[in-house]
């Protein structure tokens, strides 16, 4: 067993780039802590993988630390195998300690027994100054253009460096929406706590594989890996949602304009625009644009949202630069297996 090693530095992480469940609020982003110890337990799961390491403090006492890292789905995206650490391994980790002072740490860098360093997030740099780096091989990978005949109907993957995603930095909120946001506590009011599924439009932020399928009845299914979510798009010009039951995902109608799939959604009762606590009323309407590039390697995305209760004007989320999917032929939508 190894001793604890502390290092405090100023870290400039953007909350938009961090993982699920209020990582920024729970773990102190201003402190980097390095631990050395022996792995005594591993739990491969979503939304975060956990493992425990046994360390020895400066006064000689054995301590168990709960180590939290990114999701199992993200490890797959980075082509990191789910057996890269095993019980009994002597490893070093670098990350941010829990704000409450408990033996919990959110880790972005891991030094393995063979000397390889795993880098788990794009905002991370190497900590252990090692020559063998794992986890960055997919950063600049383009989409595959070998099968344009597939069109939009395939499994799409989010690039590791896919911009800022859907969300804006500022929103045109009504007075009541701003009051609601000010009362929102991202830890106490965590809207995905206990593996609670996301609704529209929040679910479209998910960075995991997504399969678009043509159904036998001519409609379209969108299967998103996160929370095993399935959206059904009704392909008709005759839209009528007036008497429809309101649900997490709402009622969606689609149509084609060339290579662009346009989807209009209403009757959503999810209650939130995003995980940051911006409210969304059941009067909100969304229009999505899925734009296929000609060679089939990429699917661009943007969404227009109008909510007369919470937004003073309609907003546009996503863009060609910040929200798109790429085609990686080997990828599949996996069972999410969320454990709270």
XYZ file of C-alpha atoms in Angstrom:
340
model
C 0.000 0.000 0.000
C 1.143 3.514 -0.763
C 0.855 6.794 1.090
C -1.360 9.749 0.277
C 0.017 12.546 -1.841
C -1.679 15.964 -1.981
C -1.239 18.674 -4.567
C -3.369 21.817 -4.769
C -3.622 23.688 -8.059
C -6.137 25.995 -9.700
C -8.153 24.064 -12.291
C -10.134 25.776 -15.018
C -12.768 23.173 -15.908
C -15.952 24.224 -17.662
C -19.126 22.788 -16.062
C -20.496 22.070 -19.557
C -17.678 19.604 -20.162
C -18.113 17.612 -17.002
C -20.016 14.420 -16.404
C -23.442 13.652 -14.972
C -24.950 14.318 -11.578
C -23.505 17.700 -10.585
C -19.834 16.694 -10.516
C -18.823 20.347 -10.235
C -21.056 20.941 -7.235
C -20.048 17.776 -5.400
C -16.286 17.671 -6.033
C -13.899 20.589 -5.443
C -12.609 21.649 -8.855
C -9.950 23.909 -7.304
C -8.059 21.062 -5.644
C -6.205 18.253 -7.353
C -5.529 15.261 -5.131
C -3.173 12.409 -6.035
C -3.655 9.048 -4.329
C -1.626 5.853 -4.521
C -3.084 2.573 -3.383
C -4.369 -0.923 -4.032
C -7.673 -1.596 -5.796
C -10.017 -3.495 -3.453
C -13.358 -3.241 -5.291
C -14.646 -2.362 -8.787
C -18.192 -1.609 -9.996
C -18.601 -1.256 -13.767
C -21.817 0.734 -14.220
C -23.518 3.855 -15.514
C -23.816 6.761 -14.964
C -20.367 6.521 -13.324
C -17.913 3.695 -12.801
C -16.808 3.328 -9.163
C -13.878 1.526 -7.601
C -12.279 1.552 -4.168
C -8.604 1.842 -3.328
C -6.870 1.209 -0.012
C -4.223 3.767 0.914
C -2.044 4.475 3.942
C -2.195 7.982 5.411
C 0.835 9.890 6.667
C 0.151 8.685 10.222
C 0.129 5.043 9.088
C -3.627 4.443 9.122
C -5.238 2.416 6.333
C -7.977 4.308 4.469
C -10.510 3.267 1.849
C -11.296 5.828 -0.863
C -14.296 5.684 -3.173
C -13.063 6.591 -6.653
C -15.603 7.822 -9.194
C -14.794 8.175 -12.894
C -16.702 8.757 -16.104
C -19.462 6.453 -17.367
C -19.061 2.930 -18.691
C -20.534 4.203 -21.965
C -17.852 6.888 -22.226
C -15.105 4.323 -21.626
C -16.454 2.456 -24.649
C -16.453 5.680 -26.685
C -12.783 6.145 -25.831
C -11.984 2.512 -26.706
C -10.927 1.795 -23.134
C -11.683 -1.793 -22.139
C -13.796 -2.376 -19.041
C -11.084 -4.516 -17.458
C -8.268 -1.965 -17.445
C -8.081 -2.215 -13.657
C -8.493 -5.295 -11.498
C -8.775 -5.964 -7.790
C -5.263 -6.122 -6.372
C -3.730 -3.638 -8.835
C -1.434 -0.964 -7.399
C -2.411 2.295 -9.105
C -2.218 6.079 -8.768
C -5.151 8.406 -9.431
C -5.475 12.176 -9.821
C -8.713 14.078 -9.383
C -10.913 16.316 -7.250
C -11.871 15.473 -3.646
C -15.426 15.625 -2.289
C -16.371 19.052 -0.939
C -17.692 17.451 2.258
C -14.234 16.139 3.157
C -15.219 12.477 2.885
C -12.959 9.859 1.303
C -14.420 10.308 -2.166
C -12.691 11.558 -5.302
C -13.687 12.203 -8.914
C -10.781 11.058 -11.080
C -9.635 12.078 -14.568
C -6.183 10.460 -14.683
C -5.096 6.951 -13.686
C -1.564 5.512 -13.663
C -1.736 1.755 -14.274
C 0.677 -0.902 -12.957
C 2.341 -1.206 -16.391
C 3.165 2.518 -16.403
C 0.417 3.556 -18.835
C -1.601 6.669 -18.005
C -5.324 6.771 -18.753
C -6.750 10.217 -19.542
C -10.517 10.186 -19.088
C -11.674 13.642 -20.163
C -10.759 16.112 -22.879
C -10.068 18.862 -20.364
C -7.465 16.665 -18.676
C -3.754 16.749 -19.362
C -1.239 14.098 -18.413
C -0.458 14.192 -14.698
C 2.086 11.433 -14.330
C 4.301 12.552 -17.253
C 4.091 9.161 -18.894
C 4.919 8.292 -22.495
C 2.159 5.676 -22.873
C -1.206 7.461 -22.960
C -4.569 5.679 -23.191
C -7.912 7.366 -23.890
C -7.043 10.000 -26.487
C -6.949 7.891 -29.668
C -10.491 8.856 -30.720
C -10.147 12.633 -30.340
C -9.588 13.499 -34.000
C -11.346 10.539 -35.604
C -13.593 11.534 -38.552
C -16.797 9.794 -39.541
C -16.726 6.881 -41.995
C -17.949 7.780 -45.498
C -17.873 4.265 -46.983
C -21.646 3.653 -46.986
C -23.610 6.723 -48.120
C -26.417 4.422 -49.287
C -27.411 3.833 -45.658
C -28.644 7.387 -45.405
C -29.783 8.453 -41.962
C -30.729 4.938 -40.853
C -27.731 3.667 -38.883
C -26.051 3.927 -35.483
C -24.629 7.403 -34.900
C -21.897 8.269 -32.412
C -20.932 11.529 -30.764
C -17.371 12.597 -31.499
C -15.180 12.901 -28.418
C -14.462 16.502 -29.431
C -17.963 17.517 -30.521
C -17.895 21.139 -29.400
C -20.012 22.501 -26.584
C -23.059 20.392 -27.400
C -26.590 21.718 -27.195
C -26.488 24.318 -24.516
C -26.145 28.087 -24.491
C -24.320 30.236 -21.957
C -27.236 32.672 -21.561
C -30.997 32.190 -21.923
C -33.816 34.732 -22.467
C -35.786 33.770 -19.369
C -39.033 35.231 -18.126
C -39.127 36.632 -14.602
C -40.871 33.536 -13.247
C -38.363 31.218 -14.933
C -35.434 33.160 -13.513
C -36.938 32.932 -10.033
C -37.355 29.175 -10.443
C -33.759 28.843 -11.647
C -32.444 30.845 -8.690
C -34.194 28.433 -6.324
C -32.743 25.366 -8.049
C -29.999 23.502 -6.174
C -28.080 21.217 -8.591
C -27.238 18.769 -5.803
C -30.492 18.650 -3.839
C -32.650 18.988 -6.966
C -30.547 16.753 -9.249
C -33.093 15.907 -11.947
C -31.453 12.610 -12.931
C -30.844 11.331 -9.395
C -31.550 7.647 -8.794
C -31.339 6.932 -12.534
C -34.398 9.022 -13.342
C -34.803 9.115 -17.126
C -34.454 12.395 -18.993
C -37.233 13.895 -21.071
C -37.245 16.194 -24.070
C -35.321 18.244 -24.922
C -32.684 17.316 -22.314
C -32.217 13.735 -23.533
C -30.833 14.979 -26.855
C -27.663 16.133 -25.083
C -26.665 12.507 -24.439
C -23.207 11.710 -25.882
C -23.659 7.964 -26.389
C -24.590 5.977 -29.527
C -27.985 6.618 -31.100
C -29.707 4.423 -33.689
C -32.225 5.814 -36.168
C -34.476 3.093 -37.600
C -37.087 2.999 -40.366
C -40.106 1.122 -38.975
C -42.330 -1.170 -41.026
C -45.232 1.281 -40.781
C -43.157 4.083 -42.318
C -42.536 5.868 -39.033
C -39.106 6.388 -37.459
C -37.620 5.224 -34.172
C -34.717 6.974 -32.442
C -33.032 4.695 -29.893
C -30.710 6.611 -27.564
C -28.374 4.608 -25.339
C -28.741 6.836 -22.285
C -31.494 5.451 -20.051
C -32.420 3.085 -22.933
C -34.606 5.856 -24.377
C -36.749 5.240 -27.463
C -38.455 8.087 -29.303
C -41.077 7.399 -31.971
C -41.449 9.886 -34.813
C -44.807 9.823 -36.618
C -44.177 10.570 -40.291
C -47.312 12.420 -41.371
C -48.419 15.894 -42.415
C -51.617 15.534 -40.363
C -50.455 16.646 -36.933
C -52.889 16.733 -34.030
C -51.517 16.731 -30.493
C -54.387 18.640 -28.907
C -55.826 15.655 -27.051
C -52.604 13.723 -26.553
C -51.378 12.706 -23.108
C -48.340 14.665 -21.976
C -45.232 12.527 -21.438
C -41.481 12.843 -20.797
C -40.718 12.673 -24.529
C -43.928 14.237 -25.817
C -45.531 13.591 -29.197
C -43.280 13.913 -32.247
C -44.202 14.336 -35.913
C -41.643 14.234 -38.723
C -41.246 15.117 -42.378
C -38.454 15.159 -44.948
C -36.988 18.144 -46.762
C -34.287 16.618 -48.964
C -31.648 15.105 -46.665
C -33.098 16.919 -43.637
C -35.401 15.146 -41.189
C -37.541 17.782 -39.453
C -39.237 16.722 -36.220
C -41.832 18.778 -34.332
C -42.486 17.850 -30.703
C -45.030 19.064 -28.149
C -46.973 17.736 -25.138
C -43.834 17.316 -23.023
C -44.190 17.197 -19.228
C -40.509 16.669 -18.339
C -40.442 20.088 -16.685
C -36.876 21.139 -17.534
C -35.002 22.569 -20.479
C -31.652 21.267 -19.245
C -29.984 19.646 -16.223
C -29.075 23.079 -14.900
C -32.624 23.654 -13.681
C -34.077 25.957 -16.352
C -37.817 25.202 -16.250
C -39.851 24.060 -19.250
C -43.637 24.249 -19.395
C -45.975 21.743 -21.039
C -46.754 24.470 -23.581
C -43.235 24.246 -25.007
C -42.749 23.280 -28.645
C -39.555 21.999 -30.252
C -38.460 21.716 -33.867
C -35.418 19.541 -34.588
C -33.343 19.454 -37.769
C -31.310 16.300 -38.471
C -29.182 17.137 -41.529
C -27.325 14.286 -43.257
C -24.124 15.219 -45.097
C -23.919 13.850 -48.627
C -21.295 11.153 -48.000
C -23.177 9.778 -44.971
C -20.307 10.284 -42.536
C -21.988 12.894 -40.353
C -25.391 13.988 -39.078
C -25.685 17.635 -38.037
C -28.259 18.740 -35.491
C -30.010 21.807 -34.201
C -33.196 22.392 -32.227
C -35.506 25.394 -31.962
C -37.378 25.701 -28.652
C -40.329 27.965 -27.931
C -41.845 28.170 -24.443
C -44.166 31.154 -23.850
C -44.115 30.575 -20.092
C -40.359 30.445 -19.502
C -38.650 32.014 -22.547
C -39.123 35.597 -23.719
C -38.168 34.521 -27.241
C -37.487 31.238 -29.015
C -33.958 29.822 -28.810
C -31.755 27.716 -31.082
C -29.771 24.895 -29.483
C -26.893 23.095 -31.172
C -25.217 23.849 -34.479
C -23.087 22.159 -37.130
C -19.962 22.837 -35.064
C -21.324 22.048 -31.624
C -23.828 19.215 -32.014
C -23.420 16.449 -34.556
C -22.966 12.705 -34.785
C -20.466 10.652 -36.782
C -20.742 7.175 -38.251
C -18.351 4.635 -36.727
C -19.376 1.256 -38.236
C -18.272 -0.848 -35.256
C -20.374 1.012 -32.682
C -23.694 -0.261 -31.358
C -26.295 1.011 -28.917
C -25.667 -0.855 -25.658
C -27.927 -1.465 -22.657
C -27.363 1.523 -20.361
C -27.434 -0.404 -17.055
C -27.837 2.584 -14.745
C -27.291 1.941 -11.031
C -28.104 4.689 -8.536
